[in-house]
Amino acid sequence: MKLPVYLYGHPVLRRKCADITPGYPELQKLIADMFETMYASEGVGLAAPQIGRNDRIVVIDADPVGEQFPECKGRKFTLINPEIEILDGEKVSRAEGCLSLPGLSENVARTEHIMLRWLDENLEPRQEEISGFLARIVQHECDHLEGKLYIDHISPIRKQLIKGKLNSIVAGRTACDYPVRYAPKKIK
Ligand code: NI
């Protein structure tokens, strides 16, 4: 089932997520719904807060950017309770976007070399060294589980420059070609 994507300004995007425990109800359905939602909105990653759940689960299918970034070719993940260890390396600045911030893209500096530990869709532990743009996607999605967004990494000046666009999203004035859920209206 395709779910609406929660947009910037919604408090669910700012909460720290809880671990998935064995016996989590309808986990396979949640995973399937998250993939369906991600594909429908043409994203390469989606974290549970973006569909309104503060649980530590992320889906990624990086294949669509595989032409530009070969390390992404054919790479598809379900990350449950993921943990990232930043490995040595210089930070690289590249443009990122987010389904919760439609119409925006900003350069973000990240280390593109990480050790990722997670549970897969069967709750089996896995680990892998990941680099390049794939490591960036993983870091972006895992940030969501901490209540963080990529715009938290940009300079105050850049943030000031996009303030109008951010306010439009919060106010529900952003056009979007996938189903979305806006922030609740503030009562003054
Ligand atoms: Ni995002």
mmCIF file of C-alpha atoms and ligand atoms in Angstrom:
data_model
loop_
_atom_site.group_PDB
_atom_site.id
_atom_site.type_symbol
_atom_site.label_atom_id
_atom_site.label_comp_id
_atom_site.label_asym_id
_atom_site.label_seq_id
_atom_site.Cartn_x
_atom_site.Cartn_y
_atom_site.Cartn_z
ATOM 1 C CA MET A 1 0.000 0.000 0.000
ATOM 2 C CA LYS A 2 1.320 3.402 -0.998
ATOM 3 C CA LEU A 3 1.526 5.721 2.024
ATOM 4 C CA PRO A 4 1.657 9.529 2.167
ATOM 5 C CA VAL A 5 5.099 11.053 2.758
ATOM 6 C CA TYR A 6 5.269 13.328 5.804
ATOM 7 C CA LEU A 7 6.747 16.699 4.932
ATOM 8 C CA TYR A 8 9.138 19.093 6.640
ATOM 9 C CA GLY A 9 7.521 20.801 9.609
ATOM 10 C CA HIS A 10 5.757 17.673 10.794
ATOM 11 C CA PRO A 11 6.976 16.830 14.323
ATOM 12 C CA VAL A 12 7.263 13.097 13.515
ATOM 13 C CA LEU A 13 10.388 13.920 11.451
ATOM 14 C CA ARG A 14 12.115 15.393 14.493
ATOM 15 C CA ARG A 15 11.750 12.547 16.985
ATOM 16 C CA LYS A 16 14.389 9.950 17.769
ATOM 17 C CA CYS A 17 13.199 6.505 16.709
ATOM 18 C CA ALA A 18 12.870 3.359 18.813
ATOM 19 C CA ASP A 19 14.514 0.005 18.047
ATOM 20 C CA ILE A 20 12.491 -2.643 16.237
ATOM 21 C CA THR A 21 12.075 -5.670 18.502
ATOM 22 C CA PRO A 22 11.157 -9.270 17.553
ATOM 23 C CA GLY A 23 7.395 -9.579 17.321
ATOM 24 C CA TYR A 24 6.985 -6.111 15.804
ATOM 25 C CA PRO A 25 3.482 -6.294 14.302
ATOM 26 C CA GLU A 26 3.262 -6.750 10.526
ATOM 27 C CA LEU A 27 6.925 -5.992 9.885
ATOM 28 C CA GLN A 28 6.921 -7.528 6.389
ATOM 29 C CA LYS A 29 3.885 -5.447 5.406
ATOM 30 C CA LEU A 30 5.578 -2.302 6.689
ATOM 31 C CA ILE A 31 8.711 -3.093 4.645
ATOM 32 C CA ALA A 32 6.624 -3.762 1.501
ATOM 33 C CA ASP A 33 4.629 -0.544 2.014
ATOM 34 C CA MET A 34 7.809 1.475 2.487
ATOM 35 C CA PHE A 35 9.327 0.140 -0.757
ATOM 36 C CA GLU A 36 6.077 0.825 -2.617
ATOM 37 C CA THR A 37 5.941 4.384 -1.235
ATOM 38 C CA MET A 38 9.593 5.015 -2.096
ATOM 39 C CA TYR A 39 9.206 3.751 -5.681
ATOM 40 C CA ALA A 40 5.993 5.736 -6.192
ATOM 41 C CA SER A 41 7.743 8.954 -5.188
ATOM 42 C CA GLU A 42 10.917 8.086 -7.145
ATOM 43 C CA GLY A 43 13.195 8.209 -4.126
ATOM 44 C CA VAL A 44 16.258 6.020 -3.549
ATOM 45 C CA GLY A 45 15.705 5.807 0.198
ATOM 46 C CA LEU A 46 12.925 6.177 2.749
ATOM 47 C CA ALA A 47 13.014 6.150 6.543
ATOM 48 C CA ALA A 48 10.069 5.231 8.786
ATOM 49 C CA PRO A 49 9.520 8.767 10.203
ATOM 50 C CA GLN A 50 8.738 9.834 6.631
ATOM 51 C CA ILE A 51 5.657 7.635 6.713
ATOM 52 C CA GLY A 52 4.795 8.749 10.230
ATOM 53 C CA ARG A 53 6.424 6.022 12.306
ATOM 54 C CA ASN A 54 9.204 6.606 14.819
ATOM 55 C CA ASP A 55 10.730 3.159 14.407
ATOM 56 C CA ARG A 56 14.285 2.325 13.342
ATOM 57 C CA ILE A 57 13.709 1.060 9.821
ATOM 58 C CA VAL A 58 14.968 2.286 6.458
ATOM 59 C CA VAL A 59 14.517 1.032 2.908
ATOM 60 C CA ILE A 60 16.983 1.836 0.122
ATOM 61 C CA ASP A 61 17.137 1.005 -3.567
ATOM 62 C CA ALA A 62 20.067 2.921 -4.994
ATOM 63 C CA ASP A 63 19.950 1.298 -8.449
ATOM 64 C CA PRO A 64 18.354 4.328 -10.207
ATOM 65 C CA VAL A 65 21.552 6.358 -9.568
ATOM 66 C CA GLY A 66 23.778 3.427 -10.567
ATOM 67 C CA GLU A 67 24.729 4.979 -13.906
ATOM 68 C CA GLN A 68 26.219 8.014 -12.175
ATOM 69 C CA PHE A 69 27.527 6.153 -9.115
ATOM 70 C CA PRO A 70 28.540 2.554 -9.972
ATOM 71 C CA GLU A 71 28.706 1.569 -6.263
ATOM 72 C CA CYS A 72 24.906 2.032 -6.208
ATOM 73 C CA LYS A 73 24.164 -0.397 -9.046
ATOM 74 C CA GLY A 74 21.765 -3.143 -7.943
ATOM 75 C CA ARG A 75 22.070 -2.211 -4.264
ATOM 76 C CA LYS A 76 18.859 -2.676 -2.321
ATOM 77 C CA PHE A 77 18.617 -2.777 1.480
ATOM 78 C CA THR A 78 16.173 -3.086 4.306
ATOM 79 C CA LEU A 79 17.980 -1.637 7.324
ATOM 80 C CA ILE A 80 16.555 -2.448 10.735
ATOM 81 C CA ASN A 81 18.202 -0.881 13.801
ATOM 82 C CA PRO A 82 21.147 0.283 11.655
ATOM 83 C CA GLU A 83 24.370 1.546 13.185
ATOM 84 C CA ILE A 84 26.974 3.572 11.364
ATOM 85 C CA GLU A 85 30.632 3.831 12.186
ATOM 86 C CA ILE A 86 32.300 6.643 10.288
ATOM 87 C CA LEU A 87 35.601 5.406 8.894
ATOM 88 C CA ASP A 88 38.546 7.616 8.039
ATOM 89 C CA GLY A 89 38.425 9.766 4.999
ATOM 90 C CA GLU A 90 37.906 13.268 3.790
ATOM 91 C CA LYS A 91 34.463 14.745 3.679
ATOM 92 C CA VAL A 92 32.983 15.141 0.208
ATOM 93 C CA SER A 93 30.332 17.701 -0.636
ATOM 94 C CA ARG A 94 27.493 16.636 -2.923
ATOM 95 C CA ALA A 95 23.915 17.630 -3.613
ATOM 96 C CA GLU A 96 21.214 15.823 -1.642
ATOM 97 C CA GLY A 97 17.470 15.936 -1.724
ATOM 98 C CA CYS A 98 14.772 14.408 0.433
ATOM 99 C CA LEU A 99 11.185 13.315 -0.220
ATOM 100 C CA SER A 100 10.178 15.241 2.915
ATOM 101 C CA LEU A 101 11.649 18.443 1.442
ATOM 102 C CA PRO A 102 10.186 18.576 -2.092
ATOM 103 C CA GLY A 103 11.752 21.013 -4.538
ATOM 104 C CA LEU A 104 14.934 21.475 -2.530
ATOM 105 C CA SER A 105 18.474 20.272 -3.036
ATOM 106 C CA GLU A 106 21.564 21.367 -1.107
ATOM 107 C CA ASN A 107 25.216 20.385 -0.942
ATOM 108 C CA VAL A 108 26.052 18.367 2.158
ATOM 109 C CA ALA A 109 29.559 17.400 3.286
ATOM 110 C CA ARG A 110 29.818 13.790 4.469
ATOM 111 C CA THR A 111 32.469 11.133 4.862
ATOM 112 C CA GLU A 112 31.759 8.669 2.089
ATOM 113 C CA HIS A 113 33.278 5.674 3.836
ATOM 114 C CA ILE A 114 31.421 3.892 6.613
ATOM 115 C CA MET A 115 31.001 0.579 8.383
ATOM 116 C CA LEU A 116 27.311 -0.297 8.463
ATOM 117 C CA ARG A 117 25.831 -2.827 10.893
ATOM 118 C CA TRP A 118 22.137 -3.697 10.701
ATOM 119 C CA LEU A 119 19.472 -6.356 10.851
ATOM 120 C CA ASP A 120 17.987 -7.427 7.546
ATOM 121 C CA GLU A 121 14.284 -8.070 6.826
ATOM 122 C CA ASN A 122 14.567 -11.445 8.618
ATOM 123 C CA LEU A 123 16.228 -9.762 11.625
ATOM 124 C CA GLU A 124 19.542 -11.436 10.744
ATOM 125 C CA PRO A 125 22.608 -9.352 11.698
ATOM 126 C CA ARG A 126 24.741 -8.075 8.833
ATOM 127 C CA GLN A 127 27.678 -5.778 8.361
ATOM 128 C CA GLU A 128 29.388 -4.251 5.379
ATOM 129 C CA GLU A 129 31.892 -1.542 4.550
ATOM 130 C CA ILE A 130 30.166 0.917 2.261
ATOM 131 C CA SER A 131 31.568 3.857 0.352
ATOM 132 C CA GLY A 132 30.822 6.560 -2.168
ATOM 133 C CA PHE A 133 27.331 7.814 -2.860
ATOM 134 C CA LEU A 134 25.825 4.670 -1.343
ATOM 135 C CA ALA A 135 27.414 5.592 2.009
ATOM 136 C CA ARG A 136 25.884 9.046 1.626
ATOM 137 C CA ILE A 137 22.389 7.622 1.059
ATOM 138 C CA VAL A 138 22.770 5.374 4.117
ATOM 139 C CA GLN A 139 23.905 8.289 6.293
ATOM 140 C CA HIS A 140 21.071 10.499 5.059
ATOM 141 C CA GLU A 141 18.457 7.822 5.837
ATOM 142 C CA CYS A 142 19.974 6.929 9.217
ATOM 143 C CA ASP A 143 19.944 10.628 10.151
ATOM 144 C CA HIS A 144 16.145 10.467 9.802
ATOM 145 C CA LEU A 145 16.074 7.854 12.598
ATOM 146 C CA GLU A 146 17.719 10.414 14.904
ATOM 147 C CA GLY A 147 15.207 13.105 13.968
ATOM 148 C CA LYS A 148 17.766 14.817 11.728
ATOM 149 C CA LEU A 149 17.379 16.188 8.201
ATOM 150 C CA TYR A 150 20.075 16.991 5.660
ATOM 151 C CA ILE A 151 19.389 20.714 5.996
ATOM 152 C CA ASP A 152 20.699 20.434 9.573
ATOM 153 C CA HIS A 153 24.145 19.992 7.998
ATOM 154 C CA ILE A 154 24.109 23.130 5.823
ATOM 155 C CA SER A 155 25.476 26.554 6.759
ATOM 156 C CA PRO A 156 23.259 29.145 8.486
ATOM 157 C CA ILE A 157 23.633 31.345 5.393
ATOM 158 C CA ARG A 158 22.357 28.630 3.049
ATOM 159 C CA LYS A 159 19.547 27.906 5.486
ATOM 160 C CA GLN A 160 18.599 31.571 5.480
ATOM 161 C CA LEU A 161 18.536 31.552 1.678
ATOM 162 C CA ILE A 162 16.077 28.650 1.507
ATOM 163 C CA LYS A 163 13.944 29.865 4.412
ATOM 164 C CA GLY A 164 11.115 30.965 2.124
ATOM 165 C CA LYS A 165 10.925 27.547 0.486
ATOM 166 C CA LEU A 166 11.017 25.806 3.877
ATOM 167 C CA ASN A 167 8.206 28.033 5.128
ATOM 168 C CA SER A 168 6.138 27.173 2.050
ATOM 169 C CA ILE A 169 6.472 23.470 2.816
ATOM 170 C CA VAL A 170 5.464 24.027 6.447
ATOM 171 C CA ALA A 171 2.498 26.124 5.328
ATOM 172 C CA GLY A 172 1.346 23.398 2.912
ATOM 173 C CA ARG A 173 1.906 25.495 -0.204
ATOM 174 C CA THR A 174 4.243 23.068 -1.978
ATOM 175 C CA ALA A 175 3.147 21.226 -5.099
ATOM 176 C CA CYS A 176 4.117 17.590 -5.047
ATOM 177 C CA ASP A 177 3.418 14.749 -7.459
ATOM 178 C CA TYR A 178 3.238 12.051 -4.757
ATOM 179 C CA PRO A 179 0.793 11.824 -1.836
ATOM 180 C CA VAL A 180 1.990 13.845 1.148
ATOM 181 C CA ARG A 181 1.001 14.806 4.643
ATOM 182 C CA TYR A 182 1.711 18.350 5.750
ATOM 183 C CA ALA A 183 2.560 19.591 9.225
ATOM 184 C CA PRO A 184 -0.473 20.075 11.461
ATOM 185 C CA LYS A 185 -1.609 23.700 11.460
ATOM 186 C CA LYS A 186 -0.358 25.633 14.472
ATOM 187 C CA ILE A 187 -3.103 27.097 16.648
ATOM 188 C CA LYS A 188 -2.210 30.605 17.696
HETATM 189 NI NI NI B 1 15.364 12.138 3.488
#
